[in-house]
JSON list of C-alpha atoms in Angstrom, two decimals:
[
{"chain": "A", "resi": 25, "resn": "MET", "atom": "CA", "xyz": [-14.81, 10.82, 27.47]},
{"chain": "A", "resi": 26, "resn": "LEU", "atom": "CA", "xyz": [-11.93, 9.94, 25.08]},
{"chain": "A", "resi": 27, "resn": "THR", "atom": "CA", "xyz": [-14.29, 9.00, 22.26]},
{"chain": "A", "resi": 28, "resn": "ALA", "atom": "CA", "xyz": [-16.73, 11.87, 22.88]},
{"chain": "A", "resi": 29, "resn": "SER", "atom": "CA", "xyz": [-14.04, 14.49, 22.42]},
{"chain": "A", "resi": 30, "resn": "ALA", "atom": "CA", "xyz": [-12.71, 12.66, 19.34]},
{"chain": "A", "resi": 31, "resn": "CYS", "atom": "CA", "xyz": [-16.17, 12.73, 17.74]},
{"chain": "A", "resi": 32, "resn": "HIS", "atom": "CA", "xyz": [-16.23, 16.51, 18.17]},
{"chain": "A", "resi": 33, "resn": "GLU", "atom": "CA", "xyz": [-12.91, 16.58, 16.30]},
{"chain": "A", "resi": 34, "resn": "GLY", "atom": "CA", "xyz": [-14.43, 14.74, 13.33]},
{"chain": "A", "resi": 35, "resn": "ILE", "atom": "CA", "xyz": [-13.06, 11.27, 14.10]},
{"chain": "A", "resi": 36, "resn": "GLU", "atom": "CA", "xyz": [-15.33, 8.70, 12.47]},
{"chain": "A", "resi": 37, "resn": "HIS", "atom": "CA", "xyz": [-13.92, 5.37, 13.63]},
{"chain": "A", "resi": 38, "resn": "PHE", "atom": "CA", "xyz": [-12.01, 4.07, 16.66]},
{"chain": "A", "resi": 39, "resn": "GLY", "atom": "CA", "xyz": [-9.32, 1.44, 16.95]},
{"chain": "A", "resi": 40, "resn": "VAL", "atom": "CA", "xyz": [-7.12, 0.09, 19.70]},
{"chain": "A", "resi": 41, "resn": "GLY", "atom": "CA", "xyz": [-3.57, -1.20, 19.74]},
{"chain": "A", "resi": 42, "resn": "ILE", "atom": "CA", "xyz": [-1.45, -2.78, 22.42]},
{"chain": "A", "resi": 43, "resn": "VAL", "atom": "CA", "xyz": [2.34, -2.66, 22.61]},
{"chain": "A", "resi": 44, "resn": "VAL", "atom": "CA", "xyz": [3.33, -5.72, 24.66]},
{"chain": "A", "resi": 45, "resn": "ARG", "atom": "CA", "xyz": [6.87, -5.63, 26.04]},
{"chain": "A", "resi": 46, "resn": "ASP", "atom": "CA", "xyz": [8.73, -8.33, 27.88]},
{"chain": "A", "resi": 47, "resn": "ARG", "atom": "CA", "xyz": [11.04, -7.62, 30.82]},
{"chain": "A", "resi": 48, "resn": "SER", "atom": "CA", "xyz": [14.01, -7.47, 28.40]},
{"chain": "A", "resi": 49, "resn": "GLY", "atom": "CA", "xyz": [12.36, -4.57, 26.55]},
{"chain": "A", "resi": 50, "resn": "ARG", "atom": "CA", "xyz": [11.45, -6.51, 23.42]},
{"chain": "A", "resi": 51, "resn": "VAL", "atom": "CA", "xyz": [8.11, -5.91, 21.66]},
{"chain": "A", "resi": 52, "resn": "LEU", "atom": "CA", "xyz": [5.66, -8.66, 20.68]},
{"chain": "A", "resi": 53, "resn": "LEU", "atom": "CA", "xyz": [4.78, -8.63, 16.99]},
{"chain": "A", "resi": 54, "resn": "ILE", "atom": "CA", "xyz": [2.31, -10.87, 15.22]},
{"chain": "A", "resi": 55, "resn": "ARG", "atom": "CA", "xyz": [2.14, -11.61, 11.48]},
{"chain": "A", "resi": 56, "resn": "ARG", "atom": "CA", "xyz": [-1.06, -11.51, 9.43]},
{"chain": "A", "resi": 57, "resn": "THR", "atom": "CA", "xyz": [-1.94, -14.61, 7.43]},
{"chain": "A", "resi": 58, "resn": "ASP", "atom": "CA", "xyz": [-1.85, -14.63, 3.65]},
{"chain": "A", "resi": 59, "resn": "HIS", "atom": "CA", "xyz": [-5.67, -14.60, 3.43]},
{"chain": "A", "resi": 60, "resn": "ASP", "atom": "CA", "xyz": [-6.10, -11.59, 5.75]},
{"chain": "A", "resi": 61, "resn": "ASP", "atom": "CA", "xyz": [-5.97, -7.86, 5.02]},
{"chain": "A", "resi": 62, "resn": "LEU", "atom": "CA", "xyz": [-2.36, -6.70, 4.59]},
{"chain": "A", "resi": 63, "resn": "PRO", "atom": "CA", "xyz": [-1.08, -10.30, 4.21]},
{"chain": "A", "resi": 64, "resn": "GLY", "atom": "CA", "xyz": [2.28, -11.12, 5.77]},
{"chain": "A", "resi": 65, "resn": "SER", "atom": "CA", "xyz": [2.65, -7.80, 7.58]},
{"chain": "A", "resi": 66, "resn": "TRP", "atom": "CA", "xyz": [3.97, -7.66, 11.12]},
{"chain": "A", "resi": 67, "resn": "GLU", "atom": "CA", "xyz": [1.97, -5.64, 13.62]},
{"chain": "A", "resi": 68, "resn": "TYR", "atom": "CA", "xyz": [1.28, -5.22, 17.28]},
{"chain": "A", "resi": 69, "resn": "PRO", "atom": "CA", "xyz": [-2.03, -6.63, 18.54]},
{"chain": "A", "resi": 70, "resn": "GLY", "atom": "CA", "xyz": [-5.10, -4.48, 18.05]},
{"chain": "A", "resi": 71, "resn": "GLY", "atom": "CA", "xyz": [-8.19, -3.82, 16.00]},
{"chain": "A", "resi": 72, "resn": "ASP", "atom": "CA", "xyz": [-11.55, -2.10, 16.02]},
{"chain": "A", "resi": 73, "resn": "ARG", "atom": "CA", "xyz": [-13.33, -0.94, 19.15]},
{"chain": "A", "resi": 74, "resn": "THR", "atom": "CA", "xyz": [-17.01, -1.76, 19.13]},
{"chain": "A", "resi": 75, "resn": "ASN", "atom": "CA", "xyz": [-19.52, 0.99, 19.90]},
{"chain": "A", "resi": 76, "resn": "ASP", "atom": "CA", "xyz": [-20.69, -0.64, 23.12]},
{"chain": "A", "resi": 77, "resn": "GLU", "atom": "CA", "xyz": [-17.28, -0.91, 24.83]},
{"chain": "A", "resi": 78, "resn": "THR", "atom": "CA", "xyz": [-14.78, 1.49, 26.31]},
{"chain": "A", "resi": 79, "resn": "VAL", "atom": "CA", "xyz": [-11.43, 1.83, 24.57]},
{"chain": "A", "resi": 80, "resn": "GLU", "atom": "CA", "xyz": [-9.82, 0.04, 27.53]},
{"chain": "A", "resi": 81, "resn": "ALA", "atom": "CA", "xyz": [-12.24, -2.89, 27.22]},
{"chain": "A", "resi": 82, "resn": "GLY", "atom": "CA", "xyz": [-11.68, -2.98, 23.45]},
{"chain": "A", "resi": 83, "resn": "ALA", "atom": "CA", "xyz": [-7.92, -3.14, 23.96]},
{"chain": "A", "resi": 84, "resn": "ALA", "atom": "CA", "xyz": [-8.23, -5.99, 26.46]},
{"chain": "A", "resi": 85, "resn": "ARG", "atom": "CA", "xyz": [-10.61, -7.88, 24.14]},
{"chain": "A", "resi": 86, "resn": "GLU", "atom": "CA", "xyz": [-8.40, -7.46, 21.05]},
{"chain": "A", "resi": 87, "resn": "LEU", "atom": "CA", "xyz": [-5.31, -8.54, 23.01]},
{"chain": "A", "resi": 88, "resn": "ALA", "atom": "CA", "xyz": [-7.10, -11.66, 24.24]},
{"chain": "A", "resi": 89, "resn": "GLU", "atom": "CA", "xyz": [-8.55, -12.50, 20.81]},
{"chain": "A", "resi": 90, "resn": "GLU", "atom": "CA", "xyz": [-5.29, -12.09, 18.91]},
{"chain": "A", "resi": 91, "resn": "THR", "atom": "CA", "xyz": [-2.74, -13.41, 21.44]},
{"chain": "A", "resi": 92, "resn": "GLY", "atom": "CA", "xyz": [-4.59, -15.25, 24.20]},
{"chain": "A", "resi": 93, "resn": "LEU", "atom": "CA", "xyz": [-3.05, -12.86, 26.75]},
{"chain": "A", "resi": 94, "resn": "THR", "atom": "CA", "xyz": [-5.52, -11.89, 29.47]},
{"chain": "A", "resi": 95, "resn": "GLY", "atom": "CA", "xyz": [-5.61, -10.23, 32.87]},
{"chain": "A", "resi": 96, "resn": "LEU", "atom": "CA", "xyz": [-2.81, -7.79, 32.10]},
{"chain": "A", "resi": 97, "resn": "ASP", "atom": "CA", "xyz": [-2.66, -4.19, 33.32]},
{"chain": "A", "resi": 98, "resn": "LEU", "atom": "CA", "xyz": [-3.05, -1.94, 30.30]},
{"chain": "A", "resi": 99, "resn": "GLU", "atom": "CA", "xyz": [-1.67, 1.58, 30.46]},
{"chain": "A", "resi": 100, "resn": "PHE", "atom": "CA", "xyz": [-2.83, 4.25, 28.01]},
{"chain": "A", "resi": 101, "resn": "ALA", "atom": "CA", "xyz": [0.13, 5.57, 26.01]},
{"chain": "A", "resi": 102, "resn": "ARG", "atom": "CA", "xyz": [-1.08, 7.77, 23.15]},
{"chain": "A", "resi": 103, "resn": "THR", "atom": "CA", "xyz": [-3.37, 8.17, 20.17]},
{"chain": "A", "resi": 104, "resn": "ILE", "atom": "CA", "xyz": [-2.57, 7.90, 16.48]},
{"chain": "A", "resi": 105, "resn": "ASP", "atom": "CA", "xyz": [-4.83, 9.60, 13.92]},
{"chain": "A", "resi": 106, "resn": "TYR", "atom": "CA", "xyz": [-4.93, 8.49, 10.28]},
{"chain": "A", "resi": 107, "resn": "THR", "atom": "CA", "xyz": [-7.23, 8.05, 7.28]},
{"chain": "A", "resi": 108, "resn": "ASP", "atom": "CA", "xyz": [-8.04, 4.42, 6.50]},
{"chain": "A", "resi": 109, "resn": "HIS", "atom": "CA", "xyz": [-8.62, 2.70, 3.14]},
{"chain": "A", "resi": 110, "resn": "LYS", "atom": "CA", "xyz": [-12.32, 3.63, 3.37]},
{"chain": "A", "resi": 111, "resn": "ARG", "atom": "CA", "xyz": [-11.29, 7.31, 3.68]},
{"chain": "A", "resi": 112, "resn": "ARG", "atom": "CA", "xyz": [-12.55, 7.49, 7.30]},
{"chain": "A", "resi": 113, "resn": "ARG", "atom": "CA", "xyz": [-10.79, 9.55, 9.93]},
{"chain": "A", "resi": 114, "resn": "VAL", "atom": "CA", "xyz": [-9.61, 6.99, 12.48]},
{"chain": "A", "resi": 115, "resn": "ARG", "atom": "CA", "xyz": [-8.18, 7.42, 15.96]},
{"chain": "A", "resi": 116, "resn": "GLN", "atom": "CA", "xyz": [-6.29, 4.47, 17.40]},
{"chain": "A", "resi": 117, "resn": "PHE", "atom": "CA", "xyz": [-5.87, 4.41, 21.17]},
{"chain": "A", "resi": 118, "resn": "VAL", "atom": "CA", "xyz": [-2.55, 2.76, 22.00]},
{"chain": "A", "resi": 119, "resn": "PHE", "atom": "CA", "xyz": [-1.92, 0.96, 25.28]},
{"chain": "A", "resi": 120, "resn": "THR", "atom": "CA", "xyz": [1.18, -0.72, 26.71]},
{"chain": "A", "resi": 121, "resn": "THR", "atom": "CA", "xyz": [1.63, -3.69, 28.99]},
{"chain": "A", "resi": 122, "resn": "ALA", "atom": "CA", "xyz": [4.49, -5.90, 30.18]},
{"chain": "A", "resi": 123, "resn": "VAL", "atom": "CA", "xyz": [4.86, -9.66, 30.45]},
{"chain": "A", "resi": 124, "resn": "PRO", "atom": "CA", "xyz": [7.64, -11.96, 31.68]},
{"chain": "A", "resi": 125, "resn": "ASP", "atom": "CA", "xyz": [10.39, -13.01, 29.28]},
{"chain": "A", "resi": 126, "resn": "GLY", "atom": "CA", "xyz": [9.48, -16.22, 27.48]},
{"chain": "A", "resi": 127, "resn": "THR", "atom": "CA", "xyz": [5.76, -15.44, 27.26]},
{"chain": "A", "resi": 128, "resn": "THR", "atom": "CA", "xyz": [4.19, -17.13, 24.23]},
{"chain": "A", "resi": 129, "resn": "ALA", "atom": "CA", "xyz": [1.11, -15.86, 22.46]},
{"chain": "A", "resi": 130, "resn": "VAL", "atom": "CA", "xyz": [-1.70, -18.16, 21.34]},
{"chain": "A", "resi": 131, "resn": "LEU", "atom": "CA", "xyz": [-2.45, -16.68, 17.94]},
{"chain": "A", "resi": 132, "resn": "SER", "atom": "CA", "xyz": [-5.85, -16.10, 16.38]},
{"chain": "A", "resi": 133, "resn": "GLY", "atom": "CA", "xyz": [-6.77, -17.53, 12.99]},
{"chain": "A", "resi": 134, "resn": "GLY", "atom": "CA", "xyz": [-5.85, -14.22, 11.38]},
{"chain": "A", "resi": 135, "resn": "HIS", "atom": "CA", "xyz": [-2.19, -14.50, 12.42]},
{"chain": "A", "resi": 136, "resn": "ASN", "atom": "CA", "xyz": [0.44, -17.13, 11.65]},
{"chain": "A", "resi": 137, "resn": "GLY", "atom": "CA", "xyz": [3.63, -15.92, 13.30]},
{"chain": "A", "resi": 138, "resn": "GLN", "atom": "CA", "xyz": [4.98, -14.16, 16.35]},
{"chain": "A", "resi": 139, "resn": "GLN", "atom": "CA", "xyz": [8.29, -12.74, 17.38]},
{"chain": "A", "resi": 140, "resn": "TRP", "atom": "CA", "xyz": [9.83, -10.68, 20.15]},
{"chain": "A", "resi": 141, "resn": "ALA", "atom": "CA", "xyz": [11.84, -7.87, 18.55]},
{"chain": "A", "resi": 142, "resn": "ARG", "atom": "CA", "xyz": [14.02, -5.13, 19.96]},
{"chain": "A", "resi": 143, "resn": "PRO", "atom": "CA", "xyz": [12.51, -1.69, 19.26]},
{"chain": "A", "resi": 144, "resn": "ASP", "atom": "CA", "xyz": [15.60, -0.77, 17.22]},
{"chain": "A", "resi": 145, "resn": "ALA", "atom": "CA", "xyz": [15.30, -3.95, 15.08]},
{"chain": "A", "resi": 146, "resn": "LEU", "atom": "CA", "xyz": [11.62, -4.22, 14.15]},
{"chain": "A", "resi": 147, "resn": "PRO", "atom": "CA", "xyz": [10.83, -6.27, 11.03]},
{"chain": "A", "resi": 148, "resn": "HIS", "atom": "CA", "xyz": [10.42, -4.41, 7.76]},
{"chain": "A", "resi": 149, "resn": "THR", "atom": "CA", "xyz": [7.14, -4.28, 5.90]},
{"chain": "A", "resi": 150, "resn": "ASP", "atom": "CA", "xyz": [6.49, -3.10, 2.35]},
{"chain": "A", "resi": 151, "resn": "VAL", "atom": "CA", "xyz": [2.78, -2.67, 2.98]},
{"chain": "A", "resi": 152, "resn": "VAL", "atom": "CA", "xyz": [1.36, 0.57, 1.62]},
{"chain": "A", "resi": 153, "resn": "PRO", "atom": "CA", "xyz": [-2.27, 1.31, 2.55]}
]
């Protein structure tokens, strides 16, 4: 239902993102490798939703692929609309989840760093799409 109504609004592509917080309120950020799109930028886990999966399933898959974190309860938080570098109208469905302090991500090949940051002290990025 979420994607059907978005299509009627002219949204052409769907993404998912997951804000992972630990019990201390810090946010998990992962850094893109130098050979990936937007090299060196810090981001929360996420990516494209495939056409054959729900946004919830896409969020769980992206979280597992990029961090190795599985079996977590994902709660829908909001959507973010933007135009991507291909000039498509994109809607990202953002979810949240919580993990115990000290949780370590097992990063995908597209990421080479991780950190837990306070929301008021997120790392800076100079990336301009």
